[in-house]
Coordinates of C-alpha atoms in Angstrom, one line a residue:
Chain A
M67 CA 22.9 23.8 -16.5
N68 CA 24.9 22.2 -13.7
F69 CA 25.2 18.4 -13.8
E70 CA 26.7 18.1 -10.3
G71 CA 23.6 19.0 -8.3
L72 CA 22.4 15.4 -7.8
S73 CA 25.3 14.2 -5.7
E74 CA 28.7 15.4 -4.6
K75 CA 30.1 12.3 -6.2
L76 CA 29.3 14.0 -9.5
N77 CA 31.9 16.7 -8.7
G78 CA 34.1 17.0 -11.8
F79 CA 31.4 15.8 -14.2
N80 CA 31.0 19.3 -15.6
R81 CA 34.7 19.4 -16.5
Y82 CA 34.5 15.8 -17.9
Y83 CA 31.5 16.9 -20.1
E84 CA 33.3 19.9 -21.5
N85 CA 36.6 18.1 -22.2
D86 CA 35.6 14.6 -23.2
L87 CA 31.8 14.0 -23.5
K88 CA 30.8 17.0 -25.5
P89 CA 33.1 16.3 -28.5
T90 CA 32.0 12.6 -28.5
L91 CA 28.4 13.5 -28.4
A92 CA 28.9 16.2 -31.1
A93 CA 30.4 13.5 -33.4
L94 CA 27.5 11.1 -32.6
E95 CA 24.9 13.8 -33.3
A96 CA 26.6 14.5 -36.6
K97 CA 26.4 10.7 -37.3
R98 CA 22.7 10.7 -36.3
K99 CA 21.9 13.6 -38.5
K100 CA 23.7 12.0 -41.5
A101 CA 22.0 8.7 -40.9
F102 CA 18.6 10.4 -40.6
S103 CA 19.0 12.4 -43.8
N104 CA 20.3 9.2 -45.6
L105 CA 17.2 7.4 -44.3
V106 CA 14.9 10.1 -45.7
I107 CA 16.7 10.2 -49.0
A108 CA 16.7 6.5 -49.3
G109 CA 13.0 6.3 -48.4
T110 CA 12.1 8.9 -51.1
V111 CA 14.2 7.2 -53.8
V112 CA 12.8 3.7 -53.0
A113 CA 9.3 5.1 -53.0
A114 CA 9.9 6.8 -56.3
I115 CA 11.4 3.7 -57.9
I116 CA 8.4 1.6 -56.8
V117 CA 5.9 4.1 -58.1
A118 CA 7.8 4.3 -61.4
L119 CA 7.9 0.5 -61.8
L120 CA 4.2 0.2 -61.0
V121 CA 2.8 3.2 -62.9
L122 CA 5.2 3.7 -65.8
A123 CA 6.6 0.2 -66.4
E124 CA 3.5 -1.6 -65.0
N125 CA 5.9 -4.3 -63.7
E126 CA 4.6 -5.6 -60.3
D127 CA 7.3 -8.3 -59.9
L128 CA 10.1 -5.8 -60.4
A129 CA 8.3 -3.4 -58.0
I130 CA 8.2 -6.1 -55.3
V131 CA 11.9 -6.9 -55.8
A132 CA 12.7 -3.1 -55.6
G133 CA 10.6 -2.9 -52.5
L134 CA 12.5 -5.7 -50.8
V135 CA 15.9 -4.2 -51.8
G136 CA 14.6 -0.9 -50.6
L137 CA 13.6 -2.4 -47.2
C138 CA 17.2 -3.7 -46.8
V139 CA 18.6 -0.3 -47.6
L140 CA 16.2 1.5 -45.2
G141 CA 17.0 -1.1 -42.6
Y142 CA 20.7 -0.4 -43.0
F143 CA 20.2 3.4 -42.5
F144 CA 17.8 2.8 -39.6
Y145 CA 20.5 0.7 -38.0
K146 CA 23.0 3.5 -38.4
L147 CA 20.6 5.9 -36.8
S148 CA 19.9 3.6 -33.9
D149 CA 23.6 3.0 -33.5
A150 CA 24.3 6.7 -33.1
I151 CA 21.5 7.1 -30.5
H152 CA 22.6 4.0 -28.6
G153 CA 26.3 5.1 -28.8
A154 CA 25.3 8.4 -27.2
K155 CA 23.6 6.6 -24.3
L156 CA 26.6 4.4 -23.8
S157 CA 28.8 7.4 -23.8
V158 CA 26.8 9.1 -21.0
L159 CA 25.1 6.5 -18.8
P160 CA 28.0 4.3 -17.8
V161 CA 30.1 7.4 -17.0
V162 CA 27.4 8.9 -14.8
C163 CA 27.1 5.5 -13.0
N164 CA 30.8 5.3 -12.7
F165 CA 31.0 8.8 -11.1
L166 CA 28.2 7.7 -8.7
E167 CA 30.1 4.4 -8.0
F168 CA 27.2 2.3 -9.4
D169 CA 27.5 -0.8 -11.6
Y170 CA 26.0 -0.4 -15.0
S171 CA 25.3 -3.0 -17.7
S172 CA 23.5 -2.2 -21.0
S173 CA 22.6 -5.8 -21.5
P174 CA 21.0 -7.1 -18.2
R175 CA 22.8 -9.9 -16.3
V176 CA 20.0 -10.8 -13.9
N177 CA 16.4 -11.7 -14.8
L178 CA 14.1 -11.0 -11.9
L179 CA 10.9 -10.9 -13.9
G180 CA 9.8 -14.2 -12.4
R181 CA 10.2 -12.8 -8.9
F182 CA 8.2 -9.6 -9.7
R183 CA 5.5 -11.8 -11.3
H184 CA 5.4 -14.0 -8.3
L185 CA 4.8 -10.9 -6.1
S186 CA 1.9 -9.9 -8.5
L187 CA 3.8 -6.7 -9.4
L188 CA 3.9 -7.4 -13.1
P189 CA 1.1 -8.5 -15.5
S190 CA 1.3 -11.7 -17.5
Y191 CA 3.2 -11.3 -20.8
D192 CA 4.5 -13.1 -23.9
E193 CA 7.5 -11.1 -24.8
E194 CA 10.0 -9.2 -22.7
K195 CA 12.6 -6.6 -23.5
R196 CA 15.1 -5.8 -20.8
E197 CA 18.0 -3.2 -20.8
D198 CA 20.0 -0.9 -18.7
E199 CA 20.7 -2.6 -15.4
I200 CA 22.0 -0.4 -12.6
S201 CA 23.0 -1.7 -9.2
G202 CA 25.0 -0.6 -6.2
S203 CA 24.8 1.1 -2.9
L204 CA 23.4 4.5 -2.1
Q205 CA 24.1 5.8 1.4
E206 CA 24.6 2.1 2.4
V207 CA 21.3 1.1 0.9
Q208 CA 21.8 -1.7 -1.6
F209 CA 19.7 -1.4 -4.7
W210 CA 19.1 -3.0 -8.1
L211 CA 17.2 -1.6 -11.1
Q212 CA 16.4 -2.6 -14.6
E213 CA 14.4 -1.1 -17.5
V214 CA 11.7 -3.5 -18.8
K215 CA 9.1 -3.6 -21.5
L216 CA 6.5 -6.4 -21.5
I217 CA 4.4 -7.3 -24.4
D218 CA 1.2 -9.4 -24.6
V219 CA 0.7 -11.1 -28.0
D220 CA -2.7 -12.2 -29.0
H221 CA -3.5 -14.3 -32.1
D222 CA -7.0 -14.3 -33.6
E223 CA -8.5 -14.6 -37.1
D224 CA -7.5 -11.0 -37.9
G225 CA -3.9 -11.9 -37.2
E226 CA -1.5 -11.0 -34.4
S227 CA -2.0 -8.1 -32.1
R228 CA 0.7 -6.8 -29.7
T229 CA 0.0 -4.8 -26.6
T230 CA 2.5 -3.3 -24.3
V231 CA 1.3 -4.3 -20.8
F232 CA 4.2 -2.8 -18.8
R233 CA 6.9 -0.3 -19.6
G234 CA 9.1 1.1 -16.9
L235 CA 11.6 0.3 -14.2
I236 CA 11.6 -2.7 -11.8
C237 CA 13.8 -2.3 -8.8
Y238 CA 14.5 -3.4 -5.3
F239 CA 16.1 -1.7 -2.3
D240 CA 17.3 -3.2 1.0
F241 CA 14.8 -2.4 3.8
H242 CA 15.8 -1.4 7.3
K243 CA 13.1 -3.2 9.3
N244 CA 13.2 -6.9 10.1
F245 CA 10.3 -8.8 8.6
S246 CA 9.5 -12.4 7.5
G247 CA 6.2 -12.3 5.6
T248 CA 5.1 -10.8 2.3
T249 CA 3.2 -7.6 1.9
I250 CA 2.1 -6.4 -1.5
G251 CA 0.8 -2.9 -2.5
R252 CA -1.0 -2.9 -5.8
K253 CA -2.5 -0.1 -7.8
D254 CA -6.1 0.5 -6.8
Y255 CA -8.3 -0.3 -9.9
T256 CA -11.5 0.9 -8.2
A257 CA -14.1 -1.5 -6.9
L258 CA -14.9 -3.4 -10.1
G259 CA -11.3 -3.7 -11.3
N260 CA -10.2 -4.8 -7.9
L261 CA -12.7 -7.7 -7.9
F262 CA -10.7 -9.2 -10.8
T263 CA -7.2 -8.3 -9.7
D264 CA -7.7 -9.4 -6.0
V265 CA -8.1 -13.0 -7.1
F266 CA -4.5 -13.0 -8.4
T267 CA -2.9 -11.3 -5.5
K268 CA -1.5 -13.4 -2.6
G269 CA -2.5 -12.8 1.0
E270 CA -5.4 -11.2 2.7
R271 CA -6.5 -7.6 2.1
V272 CA -5.1 -5.2 4.6
K273 CA -7.3 -2.2 5.2
L274 CA -5.3 0.8 6.3
E275 CA -6.3 4.1 8.0
D276 CA -4.9 6.6 5.5
P277 CA -7.7 7.3 2.9
D278 CA -5.2 8.8 0.4
F279 CA -3.1 5.7 0.6
E280 CA -6.2 3.5 0.2
R281 CA -7.2 5.4 -2.9
N282 CA -3.8 4.7 -4.5
F283 CA -3.0 1.2 -3.3
Q284 CA -4.7 -2.1 -2.4
V285 CA -2.5 -3.8 0.1
F286 CA -2.4 -7.6 0.6
S287 CA -0.3 -9.5 3.2
N288 CA 0.1 -12.9 4.8
D289 CA 0.6 -11.1 8.1
Q290 CA -1.8 -8.3 9.1
V291 CA 0.3 -7.0 12.0
E292 CA 3.6 -7.1 10.0
A293 CA 2.0 -5.3 7.1
R294 CA 1.0 -2.4 9.5
Y295 CA 4.5 -2.5 11.0
L296 CA 6.0 -2.0 7.6
L297 CA 3.4 0.4 6.4
S298 CA 3.5 2.8 9.3
P299 CA 1.5 6.1 8.9
R300 CA 4.7 7.9 8.1
F301 CA 5.8 5.3 5.5
M302 CA 2.4 5.6 3.8
E303 CA 2.9 9.4 3.6
R304 CA 6.4 8.9 2.2
M305 CA 5.0 6.5 -0.4
L306 CA 2.4 9.0 -1.5
R307 CA 5.1 11.7 -1.7
L308 CA 7.1 9.3 -3.9
I309 CA 4.2 9.1 -6.4
R310 CA 4.3 13.0 -6.6
V311 CA 8.1 13.5 -6.9
S312 CA 8.9 10.5 -9.1
N313 CA 6.8 11.7 -12.1
V314 CA 5.8 8.2 -13.1
N315 CA 2.4 6.9 -14.0
D316 CA 2.1 4.2 -11.4
I317 CA 4.0 2.7 -8.5
Q318 CA 3.4 -0.8 -7.0
F319 CA 5.5 -2.2 -4.2
A320 CA 6.1 -5.4 -2.2
F321 CA 8.0 -6.2 0.9
D322 CA 9.6 -9.6 0.7
S323 CA 12.8 -11.4 1.9
G324 CA 14.1 -8.3 3.6
K325 CA 13.7 -6.1 0.5
L326 CA 11.4 -3.5 -0.8
Y327 CA 10.4 -4.3 -4.5
L328 CA 9.1 -1.5 -6.6
T329 CA 7.7 -1.2 -10.1
L330 CA 7.7 2.3 -11.6
E331 CA 5.5 2.3 -14.7
S332 CA 5.9 5.1 -17.2
S333 CA 5.1 5.7 -20.8
K334 CA 8.5 7.3 -21.4
K335 CA 11.7 5.5 -22.2
F336 CA 14.2 5.9 -19.4
F337 CA 17.9 6.8 -19.9
E338 CA 17.3 8.0 -23.5
G339 CA 17.8 11.7 -22.9
G340 CA 14.2 12.7 -23.4
G341 CA 14.4 12.9 -27.3
N342 CA 16.8 15.9 -27.1
K343 CA 19.7 16.4 -29.6
L344 CA 22.6 14.2 -28.6
D345 CA 25.0 17.1 -28.3
S346 CA 22.7 19.2 -26.1
R347 CA 23.2 19.6 -22.3
A348 CA 19.5 18.8 -21.9
Y349 CA 20.2 15.3 -23.3
V350 CA 22.8 14.6 -20.6
Q351 CA 20.7 16.3 -17.9
N352 CA 17.7 14.1 -18.7
I353 CA 19.8 10.9 -18.3
I354 CA 21.1 12.2 -15.0
N355 CA 17.6 13.0 -13.9
D356 CA 16.5 9.4 -14.7
V357 CA 19.4 8.1 -12.6
G358 CA 18.2 10.6 -9.9
L359 CA 15.1 8.4 -9.5
I360 CA 17.2 6.1 -7.4
F361 CA 18.0 9.0 -5.1
D362 CA 14.3 10.0 -5.0
V363 CA 13.3 6.6 -3.8
V364 CA 16.0 6.4 -1.1
K365 CA 15.5 9.9 0.1
T366 CA 11.7 10.1 -0.1
L367 CA 11.1 6.7 1.5
N368 CA 13.8 7.5 4.1
L369 CA 15.4 4.1 3.5
T370 CA 18.7 5.1 5.0
Q371 CA 17.3 5.7 8.5
E372 CA 17.3 3.0 11.1
T373 CA 14.0 4.3 12.3
K374 CA 11.1 2.2 13.6
V375 CA 8.4 4.6 12.5
Chain B
M99 CA -49.0 -19.6 1.8
E100 CA -46.1 -20.2 -0.6
F101 CA -45.3 -16.5 -0.7
G102 CA -45.2 -16.4 3.1
F103 CA -42.9 -19.4 3.2
I104 CA -40.5 -17.7 0.7
I105 CA -40.4 -14.5 2.8
L106 CA -39.8 -16.5 5.9
L107 CA -37.0 -18.4 4.2
V108 CA -35.4 -15.2 3.0
I109 CA -35.6 -13.7 6.5
L110 CA -34.0 -16.8 8.0
I111 CA -31.2 -16.8 5.4
A112 CA -30.6 -13.1 6.0
L113 CA -30.5 -13.7 9.8
Y114 CA -28.1 -16.6 9.3
L115 CA -25.8 -14.5 7.1
M116 CA -25.8 -11.7 9.7
Y117 CA -25.0 -14.3 12.4
V118 CA -22.1 -15.7 10.4
R119 CA -20.7 -12.2 9.8
L120 CA -20.9 -11.2 13.4
I121 CA -19.2 -14.4 14.5
K122 CA -16.4 -13.8 11.9
L123 CA -16.0 -10.2 13.1
K124 CA -15.9 -11.3 16.7
N125 CA -13.3 -14.0 16.0
G126 CA -11.3 -11.5 13.9
A127 CA -11.2 -9.0 16.8
L128 CA -10.2 -11.8 19.2
E129 CA -7.4 -12.9 16.8
A130 CA -6.3 -9.3 16.6
L131 CA -6.3 -9.1 20.4
S132 CA -4.1 -12.2 20.5
S133 CA -1.7 -10.5 18.1
I134 CA -1.5 -7.6 20.5
D135 CA -0.9 -9.9 23.4
V136 CA 2.0 -11.6 21.6
Q137 CA 3.6 -8.2 21.2
L138 CA 2.8 -7.0 24.7
K139 CA 4.4 -10.2 26.1
K140 CA 7.6 -9.3 24.2
R141 CA 7.7 -5.9 25.9
H142 CA 6.7 -7.5 29.2
D143 CA 9.7 -9.9 28.9
L144 CA 12.1 -7.1 27.9
V145 CA 11.3 -4.8 30.9
P146 CA 13.3 -6.8 33.6
N147 CA 16.5 -6.6 31.4
I148 CA 16.1 -2.9 31.1
L149 CA 15.4 -2.5 34.8
T150 CA 18.5 -4.6 35.7
I151 CA 20.7 -2.3 33.6
A152 CA 19.0 0.9 34.8
K153 CA 19.2 0.0 38.5
K154 CA 23.0 0.1 38.4
F155 CA 23.0 3.7 37.4
M156 CA 19.6 5.1 38.8
E157 CA 19.9 4.3 42.4
H158 CA 18.2 7.6 43.3
E159 CA 15.2 7.0 41.1
E160 CA 13.6 4.3 43.1
A161 CA 10.1 5.7 42.6
V162 CA 10.5 5.5 38.8
L163 CA 11.8 2.0 38.9
T164 CA 9.2 0.8 41.4
R165 CA 6.4 2.2 39.3
V166 CA 7.7 0.2 36.3
T167 CA 7.8 -3.0 38.4
Q168 CA 4.3 -2.4 39.7
M169 CA 2.8 -1.7 36.3
R170 CA 4.6 -4.8 34.9
S171 CA 3.1 -6.9 37.6
I172 CA -0.5 -5.5 37.1
S173 CA -0.3 -5.9 33.3
A174 CA 0.6 -9.6 33.7
S175 CA -2.8 -10.4 35.3
D176 CA -5.1 -12.9 33.5
Y177 CA -8.2 -11.6 31.9
D178 CA -11.3 -12.9 30.0
K179 CA -11.0 -12.1 26.3
N180 CA -14.7 -12.3 25.9
N181 CA -15.4 -9.8 28.5
P182 CA -15.1 -6.2 27.0
E183 CA -14.6 -4.7 30.5
E184 CA -11.8 -7.0 31.4
V185 CA -10.2 -6.4 28.0
A186 CA -10.4 -2.7 28.5
Q187 CA -8.7 -3.0 32.0
H188 CA -6.0 -5.3 30.5
L189 CA -5.2 -2.8 27.7
E190 CA -5.3 0.1 30.2
A191 CA -2.7 -1.7 32.4
H192 CA -0.4 -2.0 29.4
K193 CA -0.8 1.6 28.6
L194 CA 0.2 2.4 32.1
L195 CA 3.2 0.1 31.8
Q196 CA 4.2 1.9 28.5
S197 CA 3.8 5.3 30.2
A198 CA 6.0 4.1 33.1
M199 CA 8.7 2.9 30.6
M200 CA 8.6 6.2 28.7
N201 CA 9.1 8.0 32.0
L202 CA 12.0 5.7 32.8
F203 CA 13.7 6.5 29.5
A204 CA 13.0 10.2 30.0
V205 CA 14.7 10.2 33.4
A206 CA 17.5 8.0 32.0
E207 CA 18.4 11.0 29.8
N208 CA 19.9 12.6 32.9
Y209 CA 22.3 9.7 33.3
P210 CA 24.9 10.0 30.5
D211 CA 26.8 6.9 31.7
L212 CA 23.6 4.8 31.5
K213 CA 22.7 6.2 28.1
S214 CA 26.1 5.4 26.7
Q215 CA 26.0 1.8 28.0
E216 CA 26.2 -0.6 25.0
T217 CA 23.7 -3.0 26.7
M218 CA 21.3 -0.2 27.4
I219 CA 21.5 1.1 23.8
R220 CA 20.8 -2.3 22.5
A221 CA 17.9 -2.8 24.9
Q222 CA 16.4 0.5 24.0
E223 CA 16.7 -0.3 20.3
T224 CA 15.0 -3.7 20.9
Y225 CA 12.3 -1.9 23.0
E226 CA 11.7 0.6 20.2
E227 CA 11.3 -2.2 17.7
V228 CA 8.9 -4.0 20.0
E229 CA 6.9 -0.7 20.4
G230 CA 6.7 -0.5 16.6
H231 CA 5.2 -4.0 16.5
I232 CA 2.8 -3.1 19.3
S233 CA 1.7 -0.1 17.4
A234 CA 1.1 -2.2 14.3
A235 CA -0.8 -4.8 16.3
R236 CA -2.9 -2.1 17.9
R237 CA -3.8 -0.7 14.4
F238 CA -4.9 -4.2 13.3
Y239 CA -6.9 -4.6 16.5
N240 CA -8.6 -1.2 16.2
S241 CA -9.5 -1.9 12.6
S242 CA -11.1 -5.3 13.6
V243 CA -12.8 -3.7 16.6
G244 CA -14.1 -0.9 14.4
D245 CA -15.7 -3.4 12.0
L246 CA -17.2 -5.4 14.9
K247 CA -18.5 -2.2 16.6
N248 CA -20.3 -1.1 13.4
A249 CA -21.9 -4.5 13.0
V250 CA -23.0 -4.6 16.6
E251 CA -24.4 -1.1 16.7
I252 CA -26.0 -0.8 13.3
F253 CA -29.5 -2.2 12.6
P254 CA -30.4 -4.9 11.7
S255 CA -27.3 -6.8 12.6
S256 CA -27.4 -5.0 16.1
M257 CA -30.6 -7.0 16.7
V258 CA -28.9 -10.4 16.0
A259 CA -25.9 -9.3 18.0
G260 CA -28.2 -8.6 21.0
L261 CA -29.9 -12.0 20.6
I262 CA -26.6 -14.0 20.6
G263 CA -24.9 -11.7 23.1
I264 CA -22.1 -10.3 21.0
K265 CA -20.8 -7.1 22.4
A266 CA -18.4 -4.5 20.9
M267 CA -14.9 -4.6 22.2
P268 CA -13.0 -1.5 23.5
F269 CA -10.5 0.3 21.2
F270 CA -6.9 0.3 22.2
E271 CA -6.3 4.1 22.0
M272 CA -2.8 5.5 22.0
D273 CA -1.4 7.4 25.0
D274 CA -1.2 11.2 25.1
A275 CA 2.5 10.8 25.2
E276 CA 2.4 8.8 21.9
R277 CA 0.2 11.4 20.4
A278 CA 2.6 14.2 21.3
P279 CA 4.4 15.8 18.4
V280 CA 7.5 13.9 17.5
N281 CA 10.9 15.5 17.1
A282 CA 11.2 15.8 13.3
A283 CA 15.0 15.5 13.5
D284 CA 14.7 12.0 14.9
I285 CA 12.6 10.9 11.9
L286 CA 13.6 12.8 8.8

């Protein structure tokens, strides 16, 4: 497995992996395994004590106390487990970004959720979780990206229910054409769903000629001509190609203030190594592949070219 | 009696709704036509600048330059937006101007000094951008005209259109040169 295929800027990453990263990840994997086995043992012991107190001693009060103490112990080992996993990510992702000359922050510095909400690219939500912010320039195209999870909380007589309404990446890229209006491309929810979502999207509906594109997106704009200038037949083809190559569930986009805004919705967690062992090459490769999504967008949408088509 | 009145009322309402839709579509097509004119005017204004630069280097290409000047002059003629025939002539004139300009750029390829002129490069870039906007405006116009054409030609709204004198407008088709395969290397 070669880590350097994504970009020539990653030249030397293989050597870095062998000399520095591999030993670090091996230590973290050992820590993760130990934390996991401790968690299992602690869980078993706590469960056994509670059962013993309830069945043998028939002491419910003591069982509740044991349960609370047990929860603290389990919480501690769970923290250790998460710490090892988080440590592995922080050993890999910043280094990959550094090789690629991108800026990385594990705790996001900028909150653009309001902007994305304003563009009707994100649903309404009650709670947000943001992490892993990457920004920089790829082939002179400025970009910014953040991983986001949005949760809707409902309260009713049965209690509280929490629904994840969005999980994925929000990002923007500089766009090479000059424009002044706002054009939004939303997921097509079919006729009935669109009746509801259209109300909340700004601008007039733009009917485009590409039937494939129309099947995937509902486009709205405050400038019908500009929308077609931005969404040229070739750009529509590129956007459809991006859906195929990016391997995400849904893509929505907006052109506003000289930028192309994108939301890439996916059920998977980005930059977590795909659930592989921390010391495996697949773990590192998965993180690099997730960063490669930035390359996919720039390359597939041809954002580097000063083309007018 | 009452039943007959209800049917008559329903028919009148349906006719009125068809009338409203036709007027909206007609106005939409006219608005789209105005959008095209805005973009065509940009190109029209850009042509003299390009000609001025080109004349310095293309002294032996008088026929090419004269054709552009003639087409520019013809395309500037006034026309009645409500008359489909005049609209078609107006659009055709602009297609000829575009064709003459493309010919000019093709011939300019033989003049490396002209091609490398900073002012010519910038003028050509601006021209390309304007062409991009014209193409977008044309797509908007054709979309509006397509909707109007359907309403004017399909029964029962065709009947109402005939009564109030609404006619379909001509499409603004692209030139053969525009339809020609593009050089992939320029785009990819």
